[in-house]
PDB file of N, CA and C in Angstrom:
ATOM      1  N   UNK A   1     129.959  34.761  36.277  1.00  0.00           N
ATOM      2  CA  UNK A   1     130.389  35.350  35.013  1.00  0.00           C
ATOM      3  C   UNK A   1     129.216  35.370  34.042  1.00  0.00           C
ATOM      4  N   UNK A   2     129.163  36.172  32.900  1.00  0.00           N
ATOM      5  CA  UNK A   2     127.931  36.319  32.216  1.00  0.00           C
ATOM      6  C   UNK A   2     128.713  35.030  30.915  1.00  0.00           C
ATOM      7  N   UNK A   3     127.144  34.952  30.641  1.00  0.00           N
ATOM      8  CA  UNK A   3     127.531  34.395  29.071  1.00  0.00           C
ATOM      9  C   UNK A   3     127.996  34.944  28.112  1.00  0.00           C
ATOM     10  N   UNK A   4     128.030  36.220  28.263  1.00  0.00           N
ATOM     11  CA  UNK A   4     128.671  36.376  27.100  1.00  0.00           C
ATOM     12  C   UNK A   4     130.222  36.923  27.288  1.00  0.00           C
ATOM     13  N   UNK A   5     130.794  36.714  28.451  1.00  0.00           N
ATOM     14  CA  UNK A   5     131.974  36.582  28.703  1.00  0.00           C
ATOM     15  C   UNK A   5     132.441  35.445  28.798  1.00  0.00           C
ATOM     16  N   UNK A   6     131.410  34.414  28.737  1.00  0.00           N
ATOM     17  CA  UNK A   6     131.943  33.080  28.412  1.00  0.00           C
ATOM     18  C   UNK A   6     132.021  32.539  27.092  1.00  0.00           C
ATOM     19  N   UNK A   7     131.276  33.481  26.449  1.00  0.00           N
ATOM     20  CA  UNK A   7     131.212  32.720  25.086  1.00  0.00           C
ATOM     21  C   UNK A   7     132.492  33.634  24.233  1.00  0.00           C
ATOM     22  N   UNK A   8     132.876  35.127  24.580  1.00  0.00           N
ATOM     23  CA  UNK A   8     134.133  35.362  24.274  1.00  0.00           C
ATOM     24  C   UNK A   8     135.346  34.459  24.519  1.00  0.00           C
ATOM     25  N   UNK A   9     135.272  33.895  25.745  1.00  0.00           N
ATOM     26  CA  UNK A   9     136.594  33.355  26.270  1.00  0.00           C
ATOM     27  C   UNK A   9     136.180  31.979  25.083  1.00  0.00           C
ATOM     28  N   UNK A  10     135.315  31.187  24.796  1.00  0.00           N
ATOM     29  CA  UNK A  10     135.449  30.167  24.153  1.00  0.00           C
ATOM     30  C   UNK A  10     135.755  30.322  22.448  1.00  0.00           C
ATOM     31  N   UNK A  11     135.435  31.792  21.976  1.00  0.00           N
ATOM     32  CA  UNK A  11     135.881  31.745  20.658  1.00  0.00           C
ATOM     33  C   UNK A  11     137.010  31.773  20.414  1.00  0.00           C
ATOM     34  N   UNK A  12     137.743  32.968  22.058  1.00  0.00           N
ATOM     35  CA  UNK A  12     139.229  32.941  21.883  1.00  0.00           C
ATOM     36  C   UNK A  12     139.896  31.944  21.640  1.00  0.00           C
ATOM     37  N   UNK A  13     139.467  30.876  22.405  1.00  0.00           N
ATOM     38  CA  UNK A  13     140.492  29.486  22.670  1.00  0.00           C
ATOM     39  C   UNK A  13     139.760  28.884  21.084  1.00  0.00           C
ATOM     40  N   UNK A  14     138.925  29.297  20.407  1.00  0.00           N
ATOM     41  CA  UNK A  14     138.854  28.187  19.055  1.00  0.00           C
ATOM     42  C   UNK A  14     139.901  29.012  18.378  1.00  0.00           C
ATOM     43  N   UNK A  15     140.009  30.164  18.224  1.00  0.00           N
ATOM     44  CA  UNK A  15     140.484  31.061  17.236  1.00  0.00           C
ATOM     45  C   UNK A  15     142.075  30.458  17.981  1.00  0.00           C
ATOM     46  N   UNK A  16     142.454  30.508  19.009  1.00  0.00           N
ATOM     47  CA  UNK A  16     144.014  30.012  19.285  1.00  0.00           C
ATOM     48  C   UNK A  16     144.406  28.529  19.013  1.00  0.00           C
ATOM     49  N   UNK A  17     143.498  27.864  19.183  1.00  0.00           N
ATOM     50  CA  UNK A  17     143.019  26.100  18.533  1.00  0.00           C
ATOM     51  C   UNK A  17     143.462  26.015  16.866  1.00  0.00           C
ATOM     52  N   UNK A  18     142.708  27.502  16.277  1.00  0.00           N
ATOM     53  CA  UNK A  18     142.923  27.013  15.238  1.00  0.00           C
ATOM     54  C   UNK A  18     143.921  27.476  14.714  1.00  0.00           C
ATOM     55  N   UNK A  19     145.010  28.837  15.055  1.00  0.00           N
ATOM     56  CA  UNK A  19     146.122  29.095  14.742  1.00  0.00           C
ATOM     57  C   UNK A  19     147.518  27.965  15.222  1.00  0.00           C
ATOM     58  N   UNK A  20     147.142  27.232  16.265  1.00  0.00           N
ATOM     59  CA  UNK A  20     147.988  26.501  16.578  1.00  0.00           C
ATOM     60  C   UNK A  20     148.191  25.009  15.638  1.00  0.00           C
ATOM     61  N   UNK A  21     146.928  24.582  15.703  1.00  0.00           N
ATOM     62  CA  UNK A  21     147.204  23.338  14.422  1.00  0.00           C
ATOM     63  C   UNK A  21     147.162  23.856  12.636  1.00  0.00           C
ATOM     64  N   UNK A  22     147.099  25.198  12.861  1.00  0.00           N
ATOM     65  CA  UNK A  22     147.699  25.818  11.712  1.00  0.00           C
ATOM     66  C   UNK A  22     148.870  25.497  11.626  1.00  0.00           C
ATOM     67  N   UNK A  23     149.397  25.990  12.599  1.00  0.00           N
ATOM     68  CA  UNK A  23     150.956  25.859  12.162  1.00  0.00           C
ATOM     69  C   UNK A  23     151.459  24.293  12.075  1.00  0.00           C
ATOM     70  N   UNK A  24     150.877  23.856  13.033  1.00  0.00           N
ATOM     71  CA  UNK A  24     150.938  22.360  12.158  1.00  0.00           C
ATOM     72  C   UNK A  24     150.929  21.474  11.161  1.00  0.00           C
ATOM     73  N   UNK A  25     149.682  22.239  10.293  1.00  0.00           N
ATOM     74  CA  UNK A  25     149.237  22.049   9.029  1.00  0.00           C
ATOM     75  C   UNK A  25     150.616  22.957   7.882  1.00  0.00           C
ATOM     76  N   UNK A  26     151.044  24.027   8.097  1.00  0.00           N
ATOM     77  CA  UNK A  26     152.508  24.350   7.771  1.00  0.00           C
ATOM     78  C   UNK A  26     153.526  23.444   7.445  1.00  0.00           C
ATOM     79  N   UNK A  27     153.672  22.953   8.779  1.00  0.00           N
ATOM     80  CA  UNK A  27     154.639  22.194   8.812  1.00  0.00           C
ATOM     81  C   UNK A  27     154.379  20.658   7.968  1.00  0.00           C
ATOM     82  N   UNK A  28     153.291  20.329   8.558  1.00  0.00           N
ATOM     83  CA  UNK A  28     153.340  18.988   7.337  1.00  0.00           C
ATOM     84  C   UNK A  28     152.838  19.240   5.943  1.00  0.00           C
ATOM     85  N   UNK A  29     152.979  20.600   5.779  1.00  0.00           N
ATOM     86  CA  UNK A  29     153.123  20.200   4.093  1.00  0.00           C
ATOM     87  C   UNK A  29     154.171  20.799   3.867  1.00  0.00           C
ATOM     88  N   UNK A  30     154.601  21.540   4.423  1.00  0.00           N
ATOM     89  CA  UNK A  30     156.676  21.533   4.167  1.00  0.00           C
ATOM     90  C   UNK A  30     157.160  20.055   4.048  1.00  0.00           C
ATOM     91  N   UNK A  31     156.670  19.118   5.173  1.00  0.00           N
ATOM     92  CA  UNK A  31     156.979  17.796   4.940  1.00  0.00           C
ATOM     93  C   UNK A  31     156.825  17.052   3.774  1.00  0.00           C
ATOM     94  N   UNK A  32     155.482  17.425   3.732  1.00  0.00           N
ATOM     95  CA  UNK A  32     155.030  16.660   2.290  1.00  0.00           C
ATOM     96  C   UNK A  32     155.919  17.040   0.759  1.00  0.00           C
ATOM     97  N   UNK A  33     155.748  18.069   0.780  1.00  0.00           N
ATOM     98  CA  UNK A  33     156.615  18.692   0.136  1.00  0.00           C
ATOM     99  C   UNK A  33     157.952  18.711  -0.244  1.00  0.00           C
ATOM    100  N   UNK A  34     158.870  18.330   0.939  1.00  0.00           N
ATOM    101  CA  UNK A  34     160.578  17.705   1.078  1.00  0.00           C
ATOM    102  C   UNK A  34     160.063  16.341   0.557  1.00  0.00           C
ATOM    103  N   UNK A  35     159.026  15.673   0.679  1.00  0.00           N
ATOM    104  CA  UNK A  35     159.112  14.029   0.403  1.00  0.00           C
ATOM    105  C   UNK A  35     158.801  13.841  -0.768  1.00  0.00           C
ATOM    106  N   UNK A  36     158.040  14.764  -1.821  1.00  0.00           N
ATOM    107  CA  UNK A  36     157.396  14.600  -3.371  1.00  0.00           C
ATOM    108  C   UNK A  36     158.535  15.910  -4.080  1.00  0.00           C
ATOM    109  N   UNK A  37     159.772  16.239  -3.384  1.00  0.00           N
ATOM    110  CA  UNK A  37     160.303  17.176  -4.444  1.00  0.00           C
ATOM    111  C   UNK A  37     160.476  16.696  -5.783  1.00  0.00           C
ATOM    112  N   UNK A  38     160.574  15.671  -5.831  1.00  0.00           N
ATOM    113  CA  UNK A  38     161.332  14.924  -7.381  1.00  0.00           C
ATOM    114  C   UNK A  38     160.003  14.188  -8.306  1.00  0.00           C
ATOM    115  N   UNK A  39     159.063  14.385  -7.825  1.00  0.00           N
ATOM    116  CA  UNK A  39     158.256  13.393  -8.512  1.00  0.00           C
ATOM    117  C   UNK A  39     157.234  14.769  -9.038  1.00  0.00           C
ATOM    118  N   UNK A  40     156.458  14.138 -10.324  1.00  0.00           N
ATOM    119  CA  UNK A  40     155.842  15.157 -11.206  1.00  0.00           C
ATOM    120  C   UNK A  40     154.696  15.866 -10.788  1.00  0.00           C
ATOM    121  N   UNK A  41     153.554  14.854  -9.941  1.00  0.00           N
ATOM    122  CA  UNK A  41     152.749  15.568  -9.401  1.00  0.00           C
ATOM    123  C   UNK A  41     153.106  16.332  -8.150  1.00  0.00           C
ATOM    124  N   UNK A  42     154.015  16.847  -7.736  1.00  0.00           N
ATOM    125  CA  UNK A  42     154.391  17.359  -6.402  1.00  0.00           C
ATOM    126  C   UNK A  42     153.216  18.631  -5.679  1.00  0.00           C
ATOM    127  N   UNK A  43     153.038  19.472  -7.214  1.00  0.00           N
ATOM    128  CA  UNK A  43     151.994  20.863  -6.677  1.00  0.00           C
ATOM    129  C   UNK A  43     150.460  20.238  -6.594  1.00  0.00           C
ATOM    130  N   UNK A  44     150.265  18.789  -6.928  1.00  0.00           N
ATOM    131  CA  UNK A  44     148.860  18.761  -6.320  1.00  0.00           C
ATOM    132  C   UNK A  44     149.301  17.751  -5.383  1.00  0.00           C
ATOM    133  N   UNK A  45     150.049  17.351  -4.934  1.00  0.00           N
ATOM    134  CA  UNK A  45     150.275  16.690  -3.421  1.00  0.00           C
ATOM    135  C   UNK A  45     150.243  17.700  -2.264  1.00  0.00           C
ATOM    136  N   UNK A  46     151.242  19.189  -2.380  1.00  0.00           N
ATOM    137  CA  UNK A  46     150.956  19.940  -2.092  1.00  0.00           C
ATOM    138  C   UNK A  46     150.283  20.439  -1.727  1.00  0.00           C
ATOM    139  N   UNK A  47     149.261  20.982  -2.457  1.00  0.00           N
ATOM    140  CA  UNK A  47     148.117  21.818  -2.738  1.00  0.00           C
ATOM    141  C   UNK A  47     146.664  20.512  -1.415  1.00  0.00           C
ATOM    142  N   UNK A  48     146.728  19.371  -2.386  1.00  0.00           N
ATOM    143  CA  UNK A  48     145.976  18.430  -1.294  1.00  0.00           C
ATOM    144  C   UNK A  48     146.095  18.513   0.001  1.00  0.00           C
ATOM    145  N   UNK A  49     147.699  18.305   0.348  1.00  0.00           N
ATOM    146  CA  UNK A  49     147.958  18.582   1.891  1.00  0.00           C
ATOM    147  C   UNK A  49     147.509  19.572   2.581  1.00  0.00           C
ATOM    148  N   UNK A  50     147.470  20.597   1.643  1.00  0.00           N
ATOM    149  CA  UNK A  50     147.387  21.880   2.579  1.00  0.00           C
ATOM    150  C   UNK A  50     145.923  22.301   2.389  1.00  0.00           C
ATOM    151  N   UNK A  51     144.911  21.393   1.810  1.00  0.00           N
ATOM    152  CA  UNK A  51     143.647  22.105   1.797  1.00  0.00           C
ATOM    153  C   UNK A  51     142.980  20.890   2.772  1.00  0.00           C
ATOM    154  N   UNK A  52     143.383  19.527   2.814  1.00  0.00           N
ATOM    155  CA  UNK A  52     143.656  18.899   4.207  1.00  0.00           C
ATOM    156  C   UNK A  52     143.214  19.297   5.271  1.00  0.00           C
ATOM    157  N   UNK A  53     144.620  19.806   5.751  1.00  0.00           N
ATOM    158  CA  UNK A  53     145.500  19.987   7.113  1.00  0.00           C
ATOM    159  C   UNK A  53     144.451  21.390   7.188  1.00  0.00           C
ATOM    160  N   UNK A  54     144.814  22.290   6.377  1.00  0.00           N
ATOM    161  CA  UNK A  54     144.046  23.633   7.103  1.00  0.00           C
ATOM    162  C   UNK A  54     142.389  22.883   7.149  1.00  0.00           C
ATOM    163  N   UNK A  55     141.719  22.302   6.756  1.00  0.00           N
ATOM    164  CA  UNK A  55     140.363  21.876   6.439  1.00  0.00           C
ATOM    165  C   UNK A  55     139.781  21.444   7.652  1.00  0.00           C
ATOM    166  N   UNK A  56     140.748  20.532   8.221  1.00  0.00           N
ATOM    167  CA  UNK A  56     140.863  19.505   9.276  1.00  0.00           C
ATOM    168  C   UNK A  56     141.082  20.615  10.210  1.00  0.00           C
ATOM    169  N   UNK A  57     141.972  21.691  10.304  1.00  0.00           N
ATOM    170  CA  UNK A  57     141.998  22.666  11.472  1.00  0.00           C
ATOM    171  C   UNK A  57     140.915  23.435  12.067  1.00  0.00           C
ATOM    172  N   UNK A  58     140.208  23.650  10.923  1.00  0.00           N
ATOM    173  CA  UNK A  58     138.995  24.701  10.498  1.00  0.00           C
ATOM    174  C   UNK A  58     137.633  23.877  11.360  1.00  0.00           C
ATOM    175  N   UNK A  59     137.802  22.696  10.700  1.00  0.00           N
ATOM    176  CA  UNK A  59     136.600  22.048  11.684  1.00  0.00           C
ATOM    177  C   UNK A  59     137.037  21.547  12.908  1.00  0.00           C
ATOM    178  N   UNK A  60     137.705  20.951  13.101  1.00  0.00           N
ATOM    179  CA  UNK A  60     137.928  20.959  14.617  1.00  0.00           C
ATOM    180  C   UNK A  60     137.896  22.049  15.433  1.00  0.00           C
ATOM    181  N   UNK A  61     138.102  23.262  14.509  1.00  0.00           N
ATOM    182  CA  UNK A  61     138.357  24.683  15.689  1.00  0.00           C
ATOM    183  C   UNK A  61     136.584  24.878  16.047  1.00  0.00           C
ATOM    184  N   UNK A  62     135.639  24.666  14.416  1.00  0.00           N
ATOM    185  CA  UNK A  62     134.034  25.226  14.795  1.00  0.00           C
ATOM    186  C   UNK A  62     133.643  23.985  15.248  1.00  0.00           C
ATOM    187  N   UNK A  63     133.970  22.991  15.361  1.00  0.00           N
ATOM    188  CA  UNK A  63     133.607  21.465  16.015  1.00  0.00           C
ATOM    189  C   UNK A  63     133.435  22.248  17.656  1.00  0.00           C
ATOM    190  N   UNK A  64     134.632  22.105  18.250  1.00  0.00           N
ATOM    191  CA  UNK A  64     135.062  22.719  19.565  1.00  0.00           C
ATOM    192  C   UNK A  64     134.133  24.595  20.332  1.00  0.00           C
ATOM    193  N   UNK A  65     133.748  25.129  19.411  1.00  0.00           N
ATOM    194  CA  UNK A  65     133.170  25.981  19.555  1.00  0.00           C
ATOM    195  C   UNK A  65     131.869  25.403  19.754  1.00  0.00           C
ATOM    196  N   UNK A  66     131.217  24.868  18.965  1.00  0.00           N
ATOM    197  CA  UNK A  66     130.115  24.180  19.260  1.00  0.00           C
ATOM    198  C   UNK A  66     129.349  23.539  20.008  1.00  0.00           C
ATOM    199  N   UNK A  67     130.499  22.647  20.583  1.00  0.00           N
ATOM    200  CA  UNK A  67     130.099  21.756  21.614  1.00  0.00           C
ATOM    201  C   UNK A  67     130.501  22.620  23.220  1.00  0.00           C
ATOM    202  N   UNK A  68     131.532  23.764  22.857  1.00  0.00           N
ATOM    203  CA  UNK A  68     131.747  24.154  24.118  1.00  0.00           C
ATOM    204  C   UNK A  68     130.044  25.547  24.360  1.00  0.00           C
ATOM    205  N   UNK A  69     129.315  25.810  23.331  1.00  0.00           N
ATOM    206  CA  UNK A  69     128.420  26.390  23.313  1.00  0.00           C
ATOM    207  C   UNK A  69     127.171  25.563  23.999  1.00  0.00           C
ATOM    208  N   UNK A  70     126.783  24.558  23.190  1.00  0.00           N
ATOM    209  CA  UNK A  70     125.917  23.694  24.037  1.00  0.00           C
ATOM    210  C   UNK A  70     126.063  23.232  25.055  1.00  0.00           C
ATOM    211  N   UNK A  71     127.520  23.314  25.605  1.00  0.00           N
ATOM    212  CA  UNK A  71     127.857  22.714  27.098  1.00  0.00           C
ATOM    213  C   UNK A  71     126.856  24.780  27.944  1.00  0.00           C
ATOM    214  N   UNK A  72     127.701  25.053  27.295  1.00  0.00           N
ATOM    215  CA  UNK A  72     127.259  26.728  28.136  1.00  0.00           C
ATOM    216  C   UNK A  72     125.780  26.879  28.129  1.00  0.00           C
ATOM    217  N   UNK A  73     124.996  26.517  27.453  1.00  0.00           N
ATOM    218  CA  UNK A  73     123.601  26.551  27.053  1.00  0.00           C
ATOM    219  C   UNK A  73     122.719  25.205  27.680  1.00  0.00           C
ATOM    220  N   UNK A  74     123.303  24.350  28.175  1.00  0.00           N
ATOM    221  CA  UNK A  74     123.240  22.568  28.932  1.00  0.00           C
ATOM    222  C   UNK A  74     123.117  23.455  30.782  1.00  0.00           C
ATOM    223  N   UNK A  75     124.361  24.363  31.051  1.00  0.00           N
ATOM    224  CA  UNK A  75     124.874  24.846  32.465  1.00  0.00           C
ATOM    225  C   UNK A  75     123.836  25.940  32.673  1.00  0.00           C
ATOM    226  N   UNK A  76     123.405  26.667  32.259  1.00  0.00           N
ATOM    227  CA  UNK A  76     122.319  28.015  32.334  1.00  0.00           C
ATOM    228  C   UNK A  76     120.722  27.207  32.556  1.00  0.00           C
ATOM    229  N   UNK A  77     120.467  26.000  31.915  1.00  0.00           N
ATOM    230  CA  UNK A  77     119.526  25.537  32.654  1.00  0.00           C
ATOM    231  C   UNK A  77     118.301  25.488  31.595  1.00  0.00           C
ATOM    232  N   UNK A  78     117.060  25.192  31.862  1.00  0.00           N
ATOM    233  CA  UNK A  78     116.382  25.276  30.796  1.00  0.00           C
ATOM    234  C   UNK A  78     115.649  27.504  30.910  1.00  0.00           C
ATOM    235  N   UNK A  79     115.769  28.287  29.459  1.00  0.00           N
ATOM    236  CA  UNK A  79     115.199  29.754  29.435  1.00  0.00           C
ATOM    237  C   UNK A  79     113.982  29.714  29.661  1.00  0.00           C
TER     238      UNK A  79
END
């Protein structure tokens, strides 16, 4: 396979990496959110969670791209 059909297939899987613990990140600040309804700061508990959770998605997705790049660039050998 060429590299650069490998390096498509690896953005795909970050870009699906990172829609998937997206929705994760959704969901726990719906959580967060049901748990601070009553209390005053609720929209920056909110707001925290969700710049968080997506934050935390975001790098783990270019974390994972990264390292699956230098693995591809480690396998091709020295240019």
């Amino acid at each position: 396979m060429s590299t650069q059909h490998e390096v498509s297939k690896l953005k795909k899987k970050c870009w699906q990496k990172f829609g998937g613990l997206s929705v994760g990140a959704v969901g726990v600040t719906l959580l967060v959110l049901v748990l601070v309804w009553n209390q005053d700061n609720r929209i920056q508990a909110v707001l925290f969670c969700m710049v968080s959770a997506f934050g935390l998605s975001a790098w783990n997705a270019i974390d994972t791209y990264y390292r699956g790049r230098k693995k591809l660039r480690e396998s091709e050998g020295p240019v």
